[in-house]
Short mmCIF file of C-alpha atoms and ligand atoms in Angstrom, two decimals:
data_model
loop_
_atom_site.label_atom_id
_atom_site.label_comp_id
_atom_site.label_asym_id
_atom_site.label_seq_id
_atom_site.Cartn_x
_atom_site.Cartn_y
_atom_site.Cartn_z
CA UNK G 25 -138.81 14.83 -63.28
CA UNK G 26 -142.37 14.25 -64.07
CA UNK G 27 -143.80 12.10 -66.66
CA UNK G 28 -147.39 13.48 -67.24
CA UNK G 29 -149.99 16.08 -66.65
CA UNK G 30 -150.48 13.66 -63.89
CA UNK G 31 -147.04 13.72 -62.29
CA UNK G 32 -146.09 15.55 -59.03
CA UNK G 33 -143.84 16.89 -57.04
CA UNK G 34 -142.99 15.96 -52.73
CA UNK G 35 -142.97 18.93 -51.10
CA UNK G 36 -141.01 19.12 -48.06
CA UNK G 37 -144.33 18.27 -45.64
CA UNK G 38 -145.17 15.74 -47.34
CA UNK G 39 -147.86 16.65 -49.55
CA UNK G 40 -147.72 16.20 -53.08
CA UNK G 41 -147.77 19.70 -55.88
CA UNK G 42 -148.74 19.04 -59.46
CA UNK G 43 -145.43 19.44 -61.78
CA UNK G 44 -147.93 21.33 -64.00
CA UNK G 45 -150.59 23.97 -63.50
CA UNK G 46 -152.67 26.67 -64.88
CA UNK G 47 -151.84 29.89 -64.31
CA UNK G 48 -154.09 32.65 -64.43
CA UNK G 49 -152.69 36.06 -64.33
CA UNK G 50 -154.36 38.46 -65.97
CA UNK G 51 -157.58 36.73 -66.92
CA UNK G 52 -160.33 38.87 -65.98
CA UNK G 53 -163.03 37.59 -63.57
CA UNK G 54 -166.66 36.57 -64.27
CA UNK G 55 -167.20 34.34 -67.31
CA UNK G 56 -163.41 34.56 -68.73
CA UNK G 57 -162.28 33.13 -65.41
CA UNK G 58 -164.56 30.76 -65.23
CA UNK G 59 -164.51 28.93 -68.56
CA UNK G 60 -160.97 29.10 -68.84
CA UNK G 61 -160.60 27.13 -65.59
CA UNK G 62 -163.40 24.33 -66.32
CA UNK G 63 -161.77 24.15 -69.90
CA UNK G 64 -158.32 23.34 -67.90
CA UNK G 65 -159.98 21.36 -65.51
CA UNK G 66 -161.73 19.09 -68.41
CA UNK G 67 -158.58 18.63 -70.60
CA UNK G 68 -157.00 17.64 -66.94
CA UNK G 69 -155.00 19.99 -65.50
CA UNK G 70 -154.90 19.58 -61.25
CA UNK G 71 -153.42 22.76 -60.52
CA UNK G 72 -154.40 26.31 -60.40
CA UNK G 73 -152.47 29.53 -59.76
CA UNK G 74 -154.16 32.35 -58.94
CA UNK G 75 -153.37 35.33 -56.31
CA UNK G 76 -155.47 38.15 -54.52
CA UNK G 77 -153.51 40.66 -56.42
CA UNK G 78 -155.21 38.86 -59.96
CA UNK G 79 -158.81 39.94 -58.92
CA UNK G 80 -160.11 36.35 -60.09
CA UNK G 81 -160.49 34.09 -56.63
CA UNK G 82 -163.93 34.06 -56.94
CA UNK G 83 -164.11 33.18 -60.51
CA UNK G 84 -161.41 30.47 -60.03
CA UNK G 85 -163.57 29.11 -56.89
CA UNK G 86 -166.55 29.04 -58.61
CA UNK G 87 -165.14 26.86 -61.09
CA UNK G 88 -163.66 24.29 -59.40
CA UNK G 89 -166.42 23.71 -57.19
CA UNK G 90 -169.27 23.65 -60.15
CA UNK G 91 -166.21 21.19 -62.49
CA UNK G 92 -167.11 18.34 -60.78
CA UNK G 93 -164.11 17.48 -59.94
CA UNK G 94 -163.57 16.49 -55.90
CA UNK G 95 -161.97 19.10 -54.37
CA UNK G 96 -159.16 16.75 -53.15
CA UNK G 97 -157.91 16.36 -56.70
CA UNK G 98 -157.33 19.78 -56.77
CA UNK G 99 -153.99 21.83 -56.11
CA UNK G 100 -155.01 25.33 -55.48
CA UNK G 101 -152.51 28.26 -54.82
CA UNK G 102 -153.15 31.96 -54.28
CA UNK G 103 -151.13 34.75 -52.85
CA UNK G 104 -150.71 37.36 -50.21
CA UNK G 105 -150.03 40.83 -51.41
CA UNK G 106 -146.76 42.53 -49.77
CA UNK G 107 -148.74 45.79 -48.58
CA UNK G 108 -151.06 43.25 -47.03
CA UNK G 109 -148.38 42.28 -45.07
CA UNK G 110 -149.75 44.34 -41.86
CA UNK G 111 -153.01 42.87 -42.30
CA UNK G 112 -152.38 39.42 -43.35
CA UNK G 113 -154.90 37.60 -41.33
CA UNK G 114 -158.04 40.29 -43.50
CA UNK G 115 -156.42 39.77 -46.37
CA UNK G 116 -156.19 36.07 -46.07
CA UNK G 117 -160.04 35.71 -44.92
CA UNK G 118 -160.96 38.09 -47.98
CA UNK G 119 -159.00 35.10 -50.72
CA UNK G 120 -160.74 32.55 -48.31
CA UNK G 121 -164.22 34.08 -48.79
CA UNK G 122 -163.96 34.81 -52.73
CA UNK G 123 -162.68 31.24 -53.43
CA UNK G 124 -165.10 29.82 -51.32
CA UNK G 125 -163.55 26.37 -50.26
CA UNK G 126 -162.60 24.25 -47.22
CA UNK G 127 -158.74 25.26 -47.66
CA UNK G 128 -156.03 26.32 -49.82
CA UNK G 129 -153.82 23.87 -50.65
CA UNK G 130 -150.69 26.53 -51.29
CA UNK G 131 -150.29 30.06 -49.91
CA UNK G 132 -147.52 32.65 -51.05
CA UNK G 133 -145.96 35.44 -49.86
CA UNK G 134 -146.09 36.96 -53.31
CA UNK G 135 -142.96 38.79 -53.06
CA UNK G 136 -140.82 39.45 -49.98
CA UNK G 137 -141.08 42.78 -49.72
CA UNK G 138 -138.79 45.22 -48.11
CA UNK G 139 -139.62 45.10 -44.57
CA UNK G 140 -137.90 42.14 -43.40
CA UNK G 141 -139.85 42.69 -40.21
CA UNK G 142 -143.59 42.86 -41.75
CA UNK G 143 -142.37 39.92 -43.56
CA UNK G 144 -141.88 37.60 -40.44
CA UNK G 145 -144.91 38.53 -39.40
CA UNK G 146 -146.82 37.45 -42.06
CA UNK G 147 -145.13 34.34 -42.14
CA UNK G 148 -145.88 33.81 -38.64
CA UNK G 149 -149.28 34.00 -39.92
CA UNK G 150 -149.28 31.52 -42.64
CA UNK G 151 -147.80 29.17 -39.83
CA UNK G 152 -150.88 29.60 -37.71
CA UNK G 153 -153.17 29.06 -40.66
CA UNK G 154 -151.35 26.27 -41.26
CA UNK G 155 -151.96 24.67 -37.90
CA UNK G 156 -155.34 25.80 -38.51
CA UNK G 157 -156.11 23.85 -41.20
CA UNK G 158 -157.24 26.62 -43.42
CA UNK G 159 -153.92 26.19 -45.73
CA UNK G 160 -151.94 22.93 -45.85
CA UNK G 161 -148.64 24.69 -46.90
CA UNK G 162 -146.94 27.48 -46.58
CA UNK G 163 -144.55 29.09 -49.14
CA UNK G 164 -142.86 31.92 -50.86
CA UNK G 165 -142.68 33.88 -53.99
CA UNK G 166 -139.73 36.09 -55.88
CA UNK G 167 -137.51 35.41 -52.76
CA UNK G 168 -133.88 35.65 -53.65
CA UNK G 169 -131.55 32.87 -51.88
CA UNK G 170 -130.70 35.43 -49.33
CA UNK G 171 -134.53 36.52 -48.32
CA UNK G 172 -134.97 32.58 -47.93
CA UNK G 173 -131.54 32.34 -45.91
CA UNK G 174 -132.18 34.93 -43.15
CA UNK G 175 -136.39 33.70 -42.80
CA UNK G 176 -135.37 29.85 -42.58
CA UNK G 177 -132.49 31.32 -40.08
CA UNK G 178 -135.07 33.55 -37.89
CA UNK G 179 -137.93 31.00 -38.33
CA UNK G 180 -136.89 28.17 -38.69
CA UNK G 181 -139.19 27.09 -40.55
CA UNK G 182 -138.53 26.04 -44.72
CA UNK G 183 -140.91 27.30 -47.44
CA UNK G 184 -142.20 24.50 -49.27
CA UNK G 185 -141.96 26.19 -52.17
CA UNK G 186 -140.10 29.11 -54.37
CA UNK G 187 -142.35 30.79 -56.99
CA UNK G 188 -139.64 32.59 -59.25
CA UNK G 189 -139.63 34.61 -62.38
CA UNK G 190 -137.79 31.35 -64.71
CA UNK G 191 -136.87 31.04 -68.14
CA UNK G 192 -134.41 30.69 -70.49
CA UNK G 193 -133.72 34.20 -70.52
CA UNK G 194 -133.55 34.69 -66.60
CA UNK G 195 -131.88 31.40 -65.05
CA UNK G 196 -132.07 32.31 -61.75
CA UNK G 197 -128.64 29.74 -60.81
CA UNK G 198 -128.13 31.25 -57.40
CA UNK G 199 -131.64 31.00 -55.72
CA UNK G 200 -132.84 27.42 -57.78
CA UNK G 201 -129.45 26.33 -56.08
CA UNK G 202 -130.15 27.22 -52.97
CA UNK G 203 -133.97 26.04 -53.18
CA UNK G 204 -132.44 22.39 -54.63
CA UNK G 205 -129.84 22.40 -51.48
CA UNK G 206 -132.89 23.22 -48.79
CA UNK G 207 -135.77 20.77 -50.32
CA UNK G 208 -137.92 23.72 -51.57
CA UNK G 209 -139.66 22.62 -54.85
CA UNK G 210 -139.33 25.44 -57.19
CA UNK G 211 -142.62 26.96 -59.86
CA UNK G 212 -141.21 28.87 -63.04
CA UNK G 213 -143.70 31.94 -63.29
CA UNK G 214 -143.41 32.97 -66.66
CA UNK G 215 -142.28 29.96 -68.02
CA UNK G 216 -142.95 30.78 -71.88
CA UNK G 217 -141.22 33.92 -71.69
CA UNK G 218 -143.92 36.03 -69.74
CA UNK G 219 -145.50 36.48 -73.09
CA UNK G 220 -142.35 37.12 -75.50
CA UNK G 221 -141.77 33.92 -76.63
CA UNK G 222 -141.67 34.98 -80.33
CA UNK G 223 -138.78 36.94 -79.75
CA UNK G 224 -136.52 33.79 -78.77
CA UNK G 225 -135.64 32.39 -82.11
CA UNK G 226 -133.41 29.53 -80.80
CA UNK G 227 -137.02 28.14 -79.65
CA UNK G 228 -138.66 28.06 -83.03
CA UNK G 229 -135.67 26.28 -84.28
CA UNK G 230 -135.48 23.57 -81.80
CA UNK G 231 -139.67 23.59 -82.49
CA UNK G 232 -138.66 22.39 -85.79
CA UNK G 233 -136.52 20.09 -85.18
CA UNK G 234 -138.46 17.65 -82.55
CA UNK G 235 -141.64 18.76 -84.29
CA UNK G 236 -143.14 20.47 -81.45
CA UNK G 237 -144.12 24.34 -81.18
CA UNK G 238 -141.70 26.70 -79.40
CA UNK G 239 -143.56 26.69 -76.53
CA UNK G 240 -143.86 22.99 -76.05
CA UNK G 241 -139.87 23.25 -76.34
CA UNK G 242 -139.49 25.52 -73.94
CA UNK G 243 -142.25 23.55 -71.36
CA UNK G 244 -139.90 20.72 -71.82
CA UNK G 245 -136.37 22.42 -70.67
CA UNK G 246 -138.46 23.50 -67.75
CA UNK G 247 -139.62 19.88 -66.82
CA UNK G 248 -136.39 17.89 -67.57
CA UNK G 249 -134.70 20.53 -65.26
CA UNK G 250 -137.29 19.28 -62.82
CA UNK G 251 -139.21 22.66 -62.56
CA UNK G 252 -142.87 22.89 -61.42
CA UNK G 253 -144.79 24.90 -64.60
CA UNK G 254 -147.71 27.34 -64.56
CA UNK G 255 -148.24 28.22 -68.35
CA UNK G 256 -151.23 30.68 -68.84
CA UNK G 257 -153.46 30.56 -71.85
CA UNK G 258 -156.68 32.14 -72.59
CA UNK G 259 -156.98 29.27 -75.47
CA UNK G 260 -158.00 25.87 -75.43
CA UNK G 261 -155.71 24.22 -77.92
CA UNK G 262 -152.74 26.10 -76.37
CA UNK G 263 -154.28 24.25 -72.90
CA UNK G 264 -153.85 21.36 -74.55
CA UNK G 265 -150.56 22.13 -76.42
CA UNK G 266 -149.19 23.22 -73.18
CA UNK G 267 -149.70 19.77 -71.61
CA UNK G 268 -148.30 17.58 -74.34
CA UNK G 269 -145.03 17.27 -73.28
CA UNK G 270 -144.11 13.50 -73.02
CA UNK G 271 -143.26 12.60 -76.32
CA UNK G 272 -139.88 14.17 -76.97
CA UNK G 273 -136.91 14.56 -75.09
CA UNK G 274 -134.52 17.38 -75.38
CA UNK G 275 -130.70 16.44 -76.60
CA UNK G 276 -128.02 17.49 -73.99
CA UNK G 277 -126.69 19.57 -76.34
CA UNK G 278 -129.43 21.49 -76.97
CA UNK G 279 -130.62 21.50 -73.71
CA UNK G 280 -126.96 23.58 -73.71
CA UNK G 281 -128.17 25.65 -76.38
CA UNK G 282 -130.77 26.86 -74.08
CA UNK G 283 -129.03 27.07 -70.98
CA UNK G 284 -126.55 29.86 -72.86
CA UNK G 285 -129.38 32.05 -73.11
CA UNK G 286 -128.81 32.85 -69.44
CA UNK G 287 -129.19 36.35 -68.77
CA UNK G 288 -131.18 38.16 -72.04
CA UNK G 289 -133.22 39.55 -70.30
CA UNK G 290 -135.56 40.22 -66.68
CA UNK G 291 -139.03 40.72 -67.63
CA UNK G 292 -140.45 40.84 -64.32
CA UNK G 293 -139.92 43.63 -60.84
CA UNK G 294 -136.18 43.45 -58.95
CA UNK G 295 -136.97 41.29 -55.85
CA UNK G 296 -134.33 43.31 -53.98
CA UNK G 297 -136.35 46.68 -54.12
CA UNK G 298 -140.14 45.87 -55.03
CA UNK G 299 -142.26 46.59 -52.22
CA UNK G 300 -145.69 46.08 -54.20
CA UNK G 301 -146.06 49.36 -54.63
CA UNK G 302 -147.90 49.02 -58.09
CA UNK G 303 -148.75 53.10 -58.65
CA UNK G 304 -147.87 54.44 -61.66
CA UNK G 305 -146.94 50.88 -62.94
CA UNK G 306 -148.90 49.31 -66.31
P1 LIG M 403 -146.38 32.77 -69.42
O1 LIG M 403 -144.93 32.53 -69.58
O2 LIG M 403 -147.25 31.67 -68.95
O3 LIG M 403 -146.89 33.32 -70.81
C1 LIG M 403 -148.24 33.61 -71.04
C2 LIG M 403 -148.35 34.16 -72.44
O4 LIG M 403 -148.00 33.17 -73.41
C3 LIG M 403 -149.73 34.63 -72.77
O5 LIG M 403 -149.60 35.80 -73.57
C4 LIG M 403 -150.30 33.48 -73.62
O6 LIG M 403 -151.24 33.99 -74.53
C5 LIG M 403 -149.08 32.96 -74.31
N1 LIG M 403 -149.12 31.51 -74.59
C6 LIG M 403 -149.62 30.53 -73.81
N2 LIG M 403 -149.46 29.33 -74.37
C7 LIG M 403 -148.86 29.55 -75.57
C8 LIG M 403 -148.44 28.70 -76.61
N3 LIG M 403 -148.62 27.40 -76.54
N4 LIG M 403 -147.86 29.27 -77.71
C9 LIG M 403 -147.66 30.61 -77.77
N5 LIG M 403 -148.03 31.46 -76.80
C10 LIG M 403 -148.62 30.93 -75.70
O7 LIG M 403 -146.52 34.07 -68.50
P2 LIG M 403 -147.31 34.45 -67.18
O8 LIG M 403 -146.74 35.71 -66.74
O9 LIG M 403 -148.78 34.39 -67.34
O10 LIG M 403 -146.86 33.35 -66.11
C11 LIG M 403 -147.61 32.20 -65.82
C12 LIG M 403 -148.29 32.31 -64.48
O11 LIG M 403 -147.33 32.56 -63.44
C13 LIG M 403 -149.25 33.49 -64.33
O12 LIG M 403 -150.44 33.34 -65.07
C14 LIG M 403 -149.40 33.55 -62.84
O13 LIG M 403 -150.28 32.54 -62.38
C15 LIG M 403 -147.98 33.29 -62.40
N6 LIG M 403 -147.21 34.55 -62.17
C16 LIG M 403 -146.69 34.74 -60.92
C17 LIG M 403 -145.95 35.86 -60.63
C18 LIG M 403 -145.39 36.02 -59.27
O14 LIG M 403 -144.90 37.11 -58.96
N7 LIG M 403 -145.43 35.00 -58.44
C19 LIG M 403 -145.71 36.92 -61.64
C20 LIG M 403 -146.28 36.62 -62.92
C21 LIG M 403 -146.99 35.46 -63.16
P3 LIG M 403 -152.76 33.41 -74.66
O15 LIG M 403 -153.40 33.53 -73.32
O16 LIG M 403 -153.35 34.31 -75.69
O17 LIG M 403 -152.62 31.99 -75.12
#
């Protein structure tokens, strides 16, 4: 468990991942990107999120390079696209280009996809970036305990990382199990609810009773469940909000309390059918 904005996590390389970062999921590019990653950057966040499929690389690259900050303090993660799965080398050169540094610290298959082939392939491909230099380690995204079962089996190679839909409404037992059991570090997306926090009142009332907002309550059950957290905000006092964490501990019995909220409710795509396809979707 972490014990600052600071803290991090060992990844099973050896390299270290920020236990908090910024994530940036629909936040247009241009200015909006921009500021809201130098804002993050100042109040001291070391870890950004972003994927090609977000349309903001070059927005978050611009950023980082103009904060300031060396690029070595930096963790910075994007993601391949499962349709780019056929052209994974392209599509990897196009994030490459847009964020316009030395190397990525964290590529993602973004989800796994339905062709179990395609999806070895591209794997195969982070691998050689990864000897390459380009990426310093390789991981996954949405991947269900069996996905990671039958790639580790065929590859033999272990993600470094799980990026999974997590919250208190969608647990996610089964895979974080598996991940805790294989050394992959796992990254709540959608850690505050995916943007329905307000309808969780269970969180407002724990808010009230350690005196912290119901987001900050919520942050917390993540962290003392050692999860890796990539809160988005468009707002600078909820970047700051979002990082102070370290003053307040959550009870084991309410830590309970949250754990029975298992199962409310999936807010993001079925990992077991998605195959990126975004047509038709909002
Ligand atoms: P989050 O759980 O981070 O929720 C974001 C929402 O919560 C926004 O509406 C934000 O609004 C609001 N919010 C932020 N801070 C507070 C606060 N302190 N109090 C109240 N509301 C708050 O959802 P995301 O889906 O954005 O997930 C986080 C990140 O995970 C993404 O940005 C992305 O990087 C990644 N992700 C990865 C996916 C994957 O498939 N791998 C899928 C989806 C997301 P506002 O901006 O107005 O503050």
């Amino acid at each position: 468990m972490i014990d600052s904005l600071k803290g991090t996590y060992k990844l099973n390389d050896g390299k270290q991942i920020p236990g908090i970062g910024l994530g940036v999921f629909r936040v247009e590019d241009g200015q909006e990107i921009y500021d809201n990653v130098r804002e993050a950057l100042d109040i001291g966040y070391r870890h950004i999120d972003t994927a090609a499929l977000y349309h903001n690389e070059a927005g978050v690259g611009k950023a980082i390079r103009e904060s300031g900050v060396p690029r070595e303090d930096v963790f910075l993660t994007t993601k391949l696209w499962p349709l780019d799965f056929e052209r994974t080398q392209d599509a990897f050169d196009e994030s490459f280009k847009k964020l316009g540094t030395e190397y990525i610290d964290l590529y993602l298959l973004h989800w796994p996809g339905v062709n179990e082939d395609l999806r070895y392939r591209a794997w195969d491909t982070l691998l050689e970036l990864r000897e390459k230099g380009l990426i310093k380690s390789a991981g996954v995204s949405n991947f269900m305990a069996h996905h990671l079962e039958h790639m580790i089996e065929k590859t033999g190679v272990v993600p470094v990382n799980n990026q999974i839909e997590l919250h208190p409404w969608h647990q996610q037992r089964e895979v974080c199990r598996y991940c805790r059991a294989n050394n992959i570090t796992i990254t709540a997306w959608g850690p505050i609810f995916h943007g329905h926090l307000a309808e969780e009142p269970l969180m407002t009332e724990l808010g009230e009773k350690y005196g912290k907002s119901p987001a900050q309550v919520t942050l917390r059950w993540h962290i003392q469940n050692g999860i890796i957290i990539i809160p988005k905000s468009s707002k600078k006092e909820r970047l700051i909000e979002n990082t102070e964490l370290f003053d307040f501990e959550i009870q084991p019995d309410d830590m309970e309390r949250i754990n029975a909220l298992d199962g409310k409710k999936q807010l993001g795509f079925d990992p077991l059918v998605f195959d990126g396809d975004l047509r038709g979707i909002k």
